[in-house]
């Protein structure tokens, strides 16, 4: 029976890639997140016995991990709206954390990765991490430069003490790319360079027991780009808690938590309107949870105390604002069985929109942004999730919410209609963040299926509909997003095959038609507020074969449907890409 399932599974993978090859294509992302992954630790009722600078057994099973993304998931340009997802083969359970990896492919694609770590005395682990990815871009599609590269260098330290574990990591990243999405002009060979430097330092301390102080997190970021934009950001979060307090003999346990946070962001821009912003946000999030078995009821709320300052050359004086926000927080789950768990609740919150966050979503924004925080006043949701025989896991839900200052991206016109020598961002090829109030409705679902010990299938889908107050359509956000994936190991765990498909529907955007008149030449523009950027299907395949326990060869195929769709108006992605290389582990 298992042999039949294996044969059907292999056929499924082959047929899937063939069927999806009838659709459309993909793009290039150099986006890789390598902050240490700090997993949620299950706290015990009483203090945990400490053993000579070594964490208790239940903690050592889940140490702080420095998560490495070896290769970005989709095609190359960091220009895409597809979030970077890793489709590189990874053998689970490998104890060889040190590796060096090198690969080359078409479009001048070069990949280099390295990670080296060592455990010192007293269970202190130190390590270095380096990543590089570059492409020559779409030379046949654009007469101007569209090359891009991404470099990341990092160092980390993990330490296990008597009372808790500590993680510290520092990372420097350089993204170099071009504002190549010119669609309304024919400027010829121009300098479209943009470079973003960012340095991050993060720290995390997790106590083994949860007696009052649970954990402390500190994050900081320092950013500067080619046009002298600067942004400094720091945040501190402390979680206080008291868990597993028994209520009589009812079998109900009480968990009490209080999150205390401080976040400060200062952003300054040196071109166009010279926007400047300064935000300081203090947050409190108390909650209590009543739990019996896998059913629970959580009641709480969150408070934000925001001090904000905005200014630019168009304002007569600096705009200052002090405001207090309150948001509801509640959730319940009724576990009728392991297979059927009904849940629902309401939440909300305040999100500070930073220049660094905006660049992650859209690298082609102009280096001058008016920044506002986005407020989710409330968001109601309900759903069903479960685990069927440890073979099929699912989660489906629907929600509705009310938001203030919903952030999305609008295309910019020319900033100067008469300039002869234009700046890199002055070709109607950049975007700016705009804001509007409105309602949001969403439906989402995810599932994982494990038909065999060596086969994993997963899928996600999400529909998001915005009803805005002032704009008829929200720009550059698709109604529909979906992904499907598969991972299959063969030949006694020596061969690992991977498949990832990423799909999105059409997006509405604004765009401009430019016409040059007169002598000297002066441009006139007409705006289309209902332009359409087509949807896409992004198909990726990967394979890695272990020739030796310390030596592997790999191949990765991105955007195999090879349609150069656009991520944002004017920004085409790379066509079909194939990259091969070697990996040495030790």
Coordinates of C-alpha atoms in Angstrom, one line a residue:
X1 CA 0.0 0.0 0.0
X2 CA 2.8 2.4 0.9
X3 CA 4.5 1.7 -2.4
X4 CA 1.3 2.7 -4.3
X5 CA 1.2 5.9 -2.3
X6 CA 4.8 6.6 -3.1
X7 CA 4.2 6.1 -6.8
X8 CA 1.1 8.4 -6.7
X9 CA 3.1 11.0 -4.8
X10 CA 5.9 11.1 -7.4
X11 CA 3.3 11.3 -10.2
X12 CA 1.6 14.2 -8.3
X13 CA 4.8 16.2 -8.2
X14 CA 5.5 15.7 -11.8
X15 CA 2.0 16.4 -13.0
X16 CA 1.8 19.6 -10.8
X17 CA 4.9 21.2 -12.3
X18 CA 3.7 20.3 -15.8
X19 CA 0.2 21.6 -15.2
X20 CA 1.4 24.9 -13.7
X21 CA 3.8 25.4 -16.6
X22 CA 0.7 26.5 -18.6
X23 CA 0.2 29.6 -16.4
X24 CA 2.4 32.7 -16.0
X25 CA 5.6 33.6 -14.3
X26 CA 7.7 35.2 -11.6
X27 CA 10.4 37.4 -10.4
X28 CA 13.7 37.8 -8.6
X29 CA 14.0 38.4 -4.9
X30 CA 17.1 38.9 -2.9
X31 CA 15.2 39.4 0.3
X32 CA 16.4 37.2 3.1
X33 CA 15.6 37.5 6.8
X34 CA 18.2 36.1 9.1
X35 CA 17.2 37.3 12.5
X36 CA 17.5 34.6 15.1
X37 CA 14.4 32.5 15.4
X38 CA 13.2 32.6 19.0
X39 CA 10.6 29.9 19.4
X40 CA 7.9 30.0 22.1
X41 CA 9.0 28.2 25.1
X42 CA 6.5 26.2 27.1
X43 CA 6.8 27.5 30.7
X44 CA 6.5 25.2 33.6
X45 CA 4.5 25.7 36.8
X46 CA 7.5 25.8 39.1
X47 CA 11.1 26.9 38.8
X48 CA 13.3 24.6 36.8
X49 CA 16.3 22.9 38.4
X50 CA 19.6 24.4 37.2
X51 CA 22.5 22.2 36.3
X52 CA 25.9 23.8 36.1
X53 CA 25.6 26.4 33.4
X54 CA 23.6 24.0 31.2
X55 CA 20.0 24.5 30.5
X56 CA 17.4 22.0 31.8
X57 CA 16.5 19.3 29.4
X58 CA 13.2 20.8 28.2
X59 CA 14.9 24.0 27.4
X60 CA 17.9 22.4 25.7
X61 CA 15.5 20.7 23.3
X62 CA 14.6 24.2 21.9
X63 CA 17.6 26.4 22.0
X64 CA 17.8 29.9 20.4
X65 CA 18.4 29.2 16.7
X66 CA 20.1 31.5 14.3
X67 CA 18.0 30.8 11.2
X68 CA 19.9 31.0 7.9
X69 CA 18.1 31.4 4.6
X70 CA 20.5 29.9 2.2
X71 CA 18.9 31.0 -1.1
X72 CA 15.9 33.2 -1.7
X73 CA 12.8 31.5 -3.0
X74 CA 11.7 33.3 -6.0
X75 CA 13.4 34.9 -9.0
X76 CA 16.0 37.5 -8.6
X77 CA 15.1 41.2 -8.3
X78 CA 14.4 42.3 -4.8
X79 CA 11.9 44.3 -6.8
X80 CA 9.1 41.8 -6.4
X81 CA 6.0 41.9 -4.2
X82 CA 6.5 38.2 -3.6
X83 CA 8.0 37.9 -0.2
X84 CA 11.3 36.0 -0.1
X85 CA 10.7 32.3 0.6
X86 CA 13.4 29.7 0.7
X87 CA 13.0 26.9 -1.8
X88 CA 16.5 25.6 -1.3
X89 CA 16.7 22.0 -0.3
X90 CA 17.4 21.4 3.4
X91 CA 18.0 18.0 5.0
X92 CA 16.1 18.0 8.3
X93 CA 17.9 16.8 11.4
X94 CA 21.4 17.6 10.1
X95 CA 23.9 18.2 12.8
X96 CA 26.4 19.8 10.4
X97 CA 25.6 23.5 11.0
X98 CA 28.8 24.8 9.3
X99 CA 28.7 25.1 5.6
X100 CA 30.1 26.9 2.5
X101 CA 27.9 27.1 -0.6
X102 CA 28.6 28.5 -4.1
X103 CA 26.4 28.5 -7.2
X104 CA 26.1 30.2 -10.6
X105 CA 23.2 30.5 -13.1
X106 CA 21.9 32.4 -16.1
X107 CA 21.2 36.1 -16.0
X108 CA 24.7 36.4 -14.5
X109 CA 23.4 35.0 -11.2
X110 CA 26.1 34.3 -8.6
X111 CA 25.3 32.9 -5.2
X112 CA 27.7 32.6 -2.2
X113 CA 26.8 31.5 1.4
X114 CA 28.8 30.6 4.4
X115 CA 28.0 29.9 8.1
X116 CA 30.6 28.9 10.7
X117 CA 29.8 28.4 14.4
X118 CA 31.7 26.9 17.3
X119 CA 30.6 25.9 20.9
X120 CA 33.1 27.1 23.5
X121 CA 33.3 26.3 27.2
X122 CA 30.3 26.9 29.4
X123 CA 27.9 26.2 26.5
X124 CA 28.6 29.4 24.7
X125 CA 28.2 29.3 20.9
X126 CA 29.6 31.9 18.6
X127 CA 29.3 32.1 14.9
X128 CA 29.7 34.1 11.6
X129 CA 27.3 34.2 8.7
X130 CA 27.8 35.6 5.2
X131 CA 25.5 35.7 2.1
X132 CA 25.8 37.2 -1.4
X133 CA 23.5 37.1 -4.4
X134 CA 23.7 39.1 -7.6
X135 CA 22.3 39.2 -11.1
X136 CA 23.1 41.2 -14.2
X137 CA 19.4 41.9 -14.7
X138 CA 17.3 42.1 -17.9
X139 CA 19.9 43.4 -20.4
X140 CA 17.7 42.4 -23.4
X141 CA 14.6 44.1 -22.0
X142 CA 16.0 47.5 -20.8
X143 CA 18.6 49.7 -22.5
X144 CA 19.5 51.0 -19.0
X145 CA 21.1 49.1 -16.1
X146 CA 18.9 46.7 -14.1
X147 CA 21.5 44.7 -12.2
X148 CA 21.2 44.0 -8.5
X149 CA 23.1 42.5 -5.6
X150 CA 22.5 41.8 -2.0
X151 CA 25.2 41.2 0.7
X152 CA 24.7 40.3 4.3
X153 CA 27.4 39.8 7.0
X154 CA 26.5 38.7 10.5
X155 CA 27.8 37.5 13.8
X156 CA 25.9 35.8 16.6
X157 CA 26.4 34.5 20.2
X158 CA 24.2 32.0 22.2
X159 CA 24.8 31.5 25.8
X160 CA 23.1 29.2 28.4
X161 CA 23.3 30.3 32.0
X162 CA 22.0 29.2 35.3
X163 CA 18.7 31.1 35.0
X164 CA 18.1 31.5 31.3
X165 CA 19.5 31.7 27.8
X166 CA 20.9 34.7 26.0
X167 CA 21.2 35.5 22.3
X168 CA 23.0 38.4 20.7
X169 CA 23.4 39.0 17.0
X170 CA 24.7 41.8 14.8
X171 CA 24.1 42.1 11.0
X172 CA 25.2 44.4 8.3
X173 CA 23.3 44.4 5.0
X174 CA 23.9 46.2 1.7
X175 CA 21.3 46.1 -1.1
X176 CA 22.4 47.7 -4.4
X177 CA 19.9 48.0 -7.2
X178 CA 18.5 50.4 -9.8
X179 CA 15.2 52.3 -10.3
X180 CA 14.9 50.6 -13.7
X181 CA 11.1 50.6 -14.1
X182 CA 10.8 53.4 -16.6
X183 CA 7.7 53.0 -18.8
X184 CA 6.6 56.5 -19.8
X185 CA 9.9 57.9 -21.1
X186 CA 12.8 56.8 -23.4
X187 CA 15.8 58.4 -21.6
X188 CA 18.6 56.1 -23.0
X189 CA 21.5 55.2 -20.8
X190 CA 21.0 56.9 -17.4
X191 CA 22.3 56.4 -13.8
X192 CA 19.5 54.8 -11.8
X193 CA 21.5 53.7 -8.8
X194 CA 20.1 53.2 -5.3
X195 CA 22.0 51.6 -2.4
X196 CA 20.6 50.8 1.1
X197 CA 22.9 50.1 4.0
X198 CA 21.4 48.8 7.2
X199 CA 23.1 47.7 10.5
X200 CA 21.1 45.7 13.1
X201 CA 21.9 44.7 16.7
X202 CA 19.4 42.4 18.5
X203 CA 19.4 40.8 21.9
X204 CA 17.1 38.4 23.6
X205 CA 17.1 36.8 27.1
X206 CA 14.6 34.0 28.0
X207 CA 14.3 32.9 31.6
X208 CA 13.8 29.1 32.2
X209 CA 11.0 29.7 34.6
X210 CA 8.2 32.2 34.1
X211 CA 8.1 33.5 37.7
X212 CA 7.2 37.1 37.0
X213 CA 9.8 38.0 34.4
X214 CA 9.4 35.8 31.3
X215 CA 11.7 37.3 28.6
X216 CA 13.3 40.5 27.4
X217 CA 13.9 41.5 23.8
X218 CA 15.9 44.5 22.4
X219 CA 16.2 45.4 18.8
X220 CA 18.0 48.3 17.1
X221 CA 18.5 49.3 13.4
X222 CA 20.5 52.0 11.7
X223 CA 19.8 52.7 8.0
X224 CA 21.2 55.0 5.4
X225 CA 20.7 55.0 1.6
X226 CA 22.3 56.5 -1.5
X227 CA 20.2 59.7 -1.2
X228 CA 21.2 60.4 2.4
X229 CA 18.0 59.2 3.9
X230 CA 18.7 58.1 7.5
X231 CA 16.6 56.2 10.0
X232 CA 17.3 55.0 13.5
X233 CA 15.1 52.6 15.3
X234 CA 15.1 50.9 18.7
X235 CA 12.6 48.8 20.6
X236 CA 12.5 47.1 24.0
X237 CA 9.9 44.5 25.0
X238 CA 9.5 42.8 28.4
X239 CA 7.0 40.1 29.1
X240 CA 5.8 39.6 32.6
X241 CA 3.8 36.5 33.4
X242 CA 2.5 34.1 36.0
X243 CA 1.3 30.8 34.5
X244 CA -0.4 27.5 35.6
X245 CA -2.2 28.9 38.6
X246 CA -4.8 26.2 39.5
X247 CA -8.3 27.4 40.3
X248 CA -9.6 25.1 43.0
X249 CA -10.3 21.6 41.8
X250 CA -12.0 22.6 38.6
X251 CA -9.1 21.5 36.4
X252 CA -8.9 25.1 35.0
X253 CA -5.5 26.8 35.0
X254 CA -5.0 30.6 35.0
X255 CA -2.3 32.3 33.1
X256 CA -1.6 36.0 33.6
X257 CA 0.6 38.1 31.2
X258 CA 1.7 41.7 30.9
X259 CA 3.7 43.0 27.9
X260 CA 5.5 46.3 28.3
X261 CA 7.1 47.8 25.3
X262 CA 8.9 50.9 24.1
X263 CA 9.6 51.8 20.5
X264 CA 11.3 54.9 19.1
X265 CA 11.9 55.7 15.4
X266 CA 13.5 58.8 13.8
X267 CA 13.5 59.2 10.0
X268 CA 15.0 62.0 8.0
X269 CA 15.0 62.5 4.2
X270 CA 17.2 64.9 2.2
X271 CA 15.5 65.2 -1.2
X272 CA 12.1 66.4 -2.7
X273 CA 10.1 67.6 0.3
X274 CA 12.7 66.8 3.0
X275 CA 10.2 64.9 5.2
X276 CA 11.2 64.2 8.8
X277 CA 9.4 62.1 11.4
X278 CA 9.9 61.1 15.0
X279 CA 7.8 58.5 16.8
X280 CA 7.9 57.3 20.4
X281 CA 5.4 54.6 21.3
X282 CA 4.9 53.1 24.8
X283 CA 2.6 50.0 24.9
X284 CA 1.0 47.9 27.6
X285 CA -0.8 44.6 26.9
X286 CA -2.3 42.9 30.0
X287 CA -4.3 39.6 29.5
X288 CA -5.5 36.6 31.5
X289 CA -6.2 33.2 30.0
X290 CA -8.3 30.4 31.5
X291 CA -7.3 27.1 30.1
X292 CA -8.7 23.6 30.5
X293 CA -7.1 21.0 28.3
X294 CA -6.9 22.4 24.8
X295 CA -9.9 24.7 25.3
X296 CA -9.2 28.2 26.6
X297 CA -10.6 31.8 27.0
X298 CA -8.3 34.8 26.8
X299 CA -9.4 38.2 27.9
X300 CA -7.2 41.3 27.6
X301 CA -6.6 44.6 26.0
X302 CA -3.7 46.8 24.8
X303 CA -2.8 50.4 25.2
X304 CA -0.5 52.6 23.2
X305 CA 0.8 56.1 24.2
X306 CA 2.1 57.7 21.0
X307 CA 4.1 60.9 20.6
X308 CA 4.6 61.8 17.0
X309 CA 6.3 64.7 15.1
X310 CA 6.2 65.3 11.4
X311 CA 7.7 68.1 9.3
X312 CA 8.7 69.0 5.7
X313 CA 9.4 72.0 3.6
X314 CA 5.7 72.4 2.7
X315 CA 4.6 72.7 6.3
X316 CA 4.6 76.1 8.0
X317 CA 5.5 74.5 11.3
X318 CA 6.2 71.1 12.7
X319 CA 3.1 68.9 13.3
X320 CA 3.0 67.4 16.8
X321 CA 0.6 64.9 18.2
X322 CA 0.1 63.0 21.5
X323 CA -2.5 60.4 21.5
X324 CA -3.6 57.4 23.6
X325 CA -5.1 54.3 21.9
X326 CA -7.0 51.4 23.3
X327 CA -7.5 48.1 21.5
X328 CA -9.6 45.0 22.4
X329 CA -7.9 41.6 22.8
X330 CA -9.9 38.5 23.3
X331 CA -9.8 34.9 22.0
X332 CA -11.5 31.6 22.7
X333 CA -11.0 28.1 21.5
X334 CA -13.4 25.2 22.0
X335 CA -11.7 21.8 21.4
X336 CA -14.5 19.5 20.5
X337 CA -11.8 17.0 19.5
X338 CA -8.3 17.0 18.3
X339 CA -9.7 17.1 14.7
X340 CA -12.1 20.0 15.3
X341 CA -11.2 23.1 17.3
X342 CA -13.4 26.1 16.9
X343 CA -11.9 29.5 17.7
X344 CA -12.6 33.2 17.4
X345 CA -11.8 36.6 18.8
X346 CA -11.0 40.2 18.3
X347 CA -7.8 42.1 18.2
X348 CA -6.2 45.4 17.2
X349 CA -3.1 47.4 17.5
X350 CA -0.8 50.2 16.3
X351 CA 2.0 49.7 13.8
X352 CA 4.7 52.2 13.2
X353 CA 5.4 52.4 9.5
X354 CA 9.2 52.8 9.1
X355 CA 11.3 53.5 6.0
X356 CA 13.0 50.1 6.5
X357 CA 9.7 48.3 6.6
X358 CA 8.5 50.1 3.4
X359 CA 11.7 49.2 1.6
X360 CA 11.1 45.5 2.4
X361 CA 7.6 45.7 0.8
X362 CA 8.7 47.9 -2.2
X363 CA 12.3 48.8 -2.8
X364 CA 11.4 51.3 -5.5
X365 CA 9.9 53.9 -3.2
X366 CA 11.4 57.4 -3.5
X367 CA 13.8 58.3 -0.7
X368 CA 11.4 60.8 0.8
X369 CA 8.3 59.5 2.6
X370 CA 5.6 61.0 4.8
X371 CA 5.4 58.3 7.6
X372 CA 2.2 57.7 9.6
X373 CA 1.3 54.8 12.0
X374 CA -1.4 52.3 10.8
X375 CA -4.2 51.7 13.4
X376 CA -6.2 48.5 13.4
X377 CA -9.1 49.7 15.5
X378 CA -10.6 46.2 15.7
X379 CA -10.5 43.0 13.8
X380 CA -13.1 40.2 14.5
X381 CA -12.3 36.7 13.3
X382 CA -13.6 33.1 13.6
X383 CA -12.3 29.8 12.3
X384 CA -11.8 26.1 12.6
X385 CA -8.5 24.2 12.9
X386 CA -7.5 20.6 13.7
X387 CA -5.1 17.8 13.4
X388 CA -6.4 14.6 11.8
X389 CA -4.5 11.5 12.8
X390 CA -1.2 13.5 12.8
X391 CA -1.4 13.3 9.0
X392 CA -3.5 16.3 8.0
X393 CA -3.4 19.7 9.6
X394 CA -5.6 22.6 8.6
X395 CA -6.7 26.1 9.7
X396 CA -9.4 28.2 8.0
X397 CA -10.7 31.5 9.2
X398 CA -12.6 34.7 8.2
X399 CA -12.4 38.2 9.6
X400 CA -13.6 41.7 9.4
X401 CA -12.0 44.9 10.7
X402 CA -11.9 48.6 10.8
X403 CA -8.5 50.4 10.2
X404 CA -7.1 53.9 10.2
X405 CA -4.2 55.1 7.9
X406 CA -4.1 51.9 5.8
X407 CA -0.7 52.2 4.1
X408 CA -0.3 51.3 0.4
X409 CA 1.9 52.5 -2.5
X410 CA 1.0 55.1 -5.2
X411 CA 3.1 55.7 -8.3
X412 CA 4.8 59.1 -8.5
X413 CA 4.7 61.4 -11.5
X414 CA 7.7 63.4 -12.6
X415 CA 9.0 65.6 -9.8
X416 CA 10.4 68.1 -12.3
X417 CA 8.8 68.6 -15.7
X418 CA 11.6 70.8 -17.2
X419 CA 14.8 69.1 -16.0
X420 CA 17.3 68.0 -18.6
X421 CA 19.6 66.0 -16.3
X422 CA 17.2 63.9 -14.2
X423 CA 17.9 62.2 -10.9
X424 CA 17.5 58.4 -10.7
X425 CA 14.1 58.7 -9.1
X426 CA 12.7 61.4 -11.5
X427 CA 11.5 59.3 -14.4
X428 CA 8.0 58.4 -13.1
X429 CA 9.6 55.2 -11.9
X430 CA 9.2 55.5 -8.1
X431 CA 6.4 55.1 -5.5
X432 CA 5.3 56.8 -2.3
X433 CA 3.3 55.6 0.7
X434 CA -0.2 56.9 0.9
X435 CA -2.8 56.4 3.6
X436 CA -6.6 56.0 3.8
X437 CA -9.2 54.8 6.4
X438 CA -11.4 51.9 5.7
X439 CA -12.7 48.4 6.4
X440 CA -10.9 45.1 5.6
X441 CA -12.5 41.7 5.0
X442 CA -10.3 38.6 4.8
X443 CA -10.6 34.8 4.3
X444 CA -7.6 32.6 4.7
X445 CA -6.7 29.0 5.0
X446 CA -3.6 26.7 5.3
X447 CA -3.0 23.0 5.4
X448 CA -0.2 20.5 5.7
X449 CA -0.4 16.9 4.6
X450 CA 2.0 14.1 5.5
X451 CA 1.0 11.1 3.4
X452 CA 4.4 9.5 3.9
X453 CA 7.3 9.9 6.3
X454 CA 9.4 11.3 3.4
X455 CA 6.8 13.5 1.8
X456 CA 5.4 16.8 3.0
X457 CA 2.7 18.8 1.1
X458 CA 1.5 22.3 2.1
X459 CA -0.8 25.0 0.8
X460 CA -1.9 28.5 1.8
X461 CA -4.5 30.8 0.4
X462 CA -5.7 34.3 1.4
X463 CA -8.4 36.7 0.1
X464 CA -8.2 40.3 1.3
X465 CA -10.7 43.0 0.3
X466 CA -10.4 46.7 1.3
X467 CA -13.2 49.2 1.3
X468 CA -11.6 52.6 1.5
X469 CA -13.0 56.0 2.5
X470 CA -11.4 58.2 -0.2
X471 CA -10.0 55.8 -2.9
X472 CA -12.1 53.6 -5.1
X473 CA -9.4 50.9 -5.2
X474 CA -6.4 50.1 -3.1
X475 CA -3.2 50.2 -5.2
X476 CA -0.7 47.5 -5.7
X477 CA -2.3 44.9 -3.3
X478 CA -3.8 41.8 -4.9
X479 CA -7.2 40.5 -3.9
X480 CA -5.9 36.9 -3.9
X481 CA -2.6 35.3 -2.8
X482 CA -1.8 31.6 -2.7
X483 CA 1.1 29.2 -2.5
X484 CA 1.6 25.4 -2.7
X485 CA 4.7 23.4 -1.8
X486 CA 6.1 19.9 -1.6
X487 CA 9.2 18.3 -0.3
X488 CA 10.2 14.7 -1.1
X489 CA 13.3 12.7 0.0
X490 CA 14.5 9.6 -1.8
X491 CA 17.4 7.2 -2.1
X492 CA 17.9 6.7 1.7
X493 CA 17.7 10.5 2.4
X494 CA 20.4 11.3 -0.1
X495 CA 18.2 13.1 -2.6
X496 CA 15.8 15.9 -1.7
X497 CA 13.3 17.3 -4.2
X498 CA 11.4 20.5 -3.6
X499 CA 8.5 22.4 -5.3
X500 CA 7.1 25.8 -4.6
X501 CA 4.3 27.6 -6.4
X502 CA 3.4 31.2 -5.6
X503 CA 0.3 32.9 -7.2
X504 CA -1.4 36.3 -7.1
X505 CA -4.3 38.0 -8.8
X506 CA -4.3 41.3 -10.8
X507 CA -3.6 44.5 -8.9
X508 CA -5.0 48.0 -9.5
X509 CA -2.4 50.8 -9.8
X510 CA -2.1 54.4 -11.0
X511 CA 0.2 55.2 -13.9
X512 CA 1.2 58.2 -16.1
X513 CA 1.3 59.0 -19.8
X514 CA 4.0 61.6 -20.6
X515 CA 4.2 63.8 -23.7
X516 CA 7.0 66.2 -24.5
X517 CA 6.0 69.5 -26.1
X518 CA 7.8 72.8 -27.0
X519 CA 11.4 73.8 -27.3
X520 CA 13.0 73.6 -24.8
X521 CA 11.2 70.3 -24.2
X522 CA 8.6 70.4 -21.4
X523 CA 6.6 67.3 -20.4
X524 CA 2.9 67.1 -19.8
X525 CA 1.3 64.1 -18.0
X526 CA -2.0 62.4 -17.8
X527 CA -2.8 60.0 -14.9
X528 CA -4.6 56.7 -15.2
X529 CA -6.1 55.9 -11.8
X530 CA -7.4 52.5 -12.9
X531 CA -4.4 50.8 -14.6
X532 CA -3.9 47.1 -14.1
X533 CA -0.8 45.1 -13.2
X534 CA -1.3 41.5 -14.2
X535 CA -1.3 38.6 -11.8
X536 CA 1.3 35.9 -11.9
X537 CA 2.1 32.2 -11.2
X538 CA 5.6 31.7 -9.9
X539 CA 6.9 28.1 -10.2
X540 CA 10.1 26.9 -8.5
X541 CA 11.8 23.5 -8.4
X542 CA 14.8 22.5 -6.4
X543 CA 17.0 19.4 -5.9
X544 CA 20.0 18.5 -3.7
X545 CA 21.9 15.3 -3.8
X546 CA 24.4 14.2 -1.0
X547 CA 27.3 12.8 -2.8
X548 CA 29.1 12.4 0.6
X549 CA 28.0 13.3 4.1
X550 CA 30.2 16.5 3.7
X551 CA 29.5 17.3 0.1
X552 CA 26.3 18.0 -1.9
X553 CA 25.4 19.3 -5.3
X554 CA 22.2 21.3 -5.9
X555 CA 20.1 22.8 -8.6
X556 CA 17.4 25.5 -8.3
X557 CA 14.9 26.5 -11.0
X558 CA 13.1 29.8 -10.5
X559 CA 10.2 31.3 -12.5
X560 CA 10.1 28.3 -14.7
X561 CA 7.0 29.5 -16.6
X562 CA 9.3 32.3 -17.9
X563 CA 6.8 35.1 -18.2
X564 CA 8.4 38.5 -17.4
X565 CA 5.4 39.8 -15.4
X566 CA 5.6 43.0 -13.5
X567 CA 5.9 43.3 -9.7
X568 CA 5.1 47.1 -9.8
X569 CA 4.3 49.1 -12.9
X570 CA 7.3 49.1 -15.1
X571 CA 9.3 46.6 -13.1
X572 CA 9.6 43.3 -15.0
X573 CA 11.1 40.3 -13.3
X574 CA 13.7 37.8 -14.6
X575 CA 12.5 35.0 -16.9
X576 CA 13.2 31.4 -16.2
X577 CA 16.4 30.9 -14.1
X578 CA 18.5 27.8 -13.4
X579 CA 21.2 27.9 -10.9
X580 CA 23.5 25.0 -9.9
X581 CA 26.3 24.7 -7.3
X582 CA 28.1 22.8 -4.6
X583 CA 27.7 22.8 -0.9
X584 CA 30.4 21.6 1.6
X585 CA 29.3 21.0 5.2
X586 CA 31.5 20.3 8.2

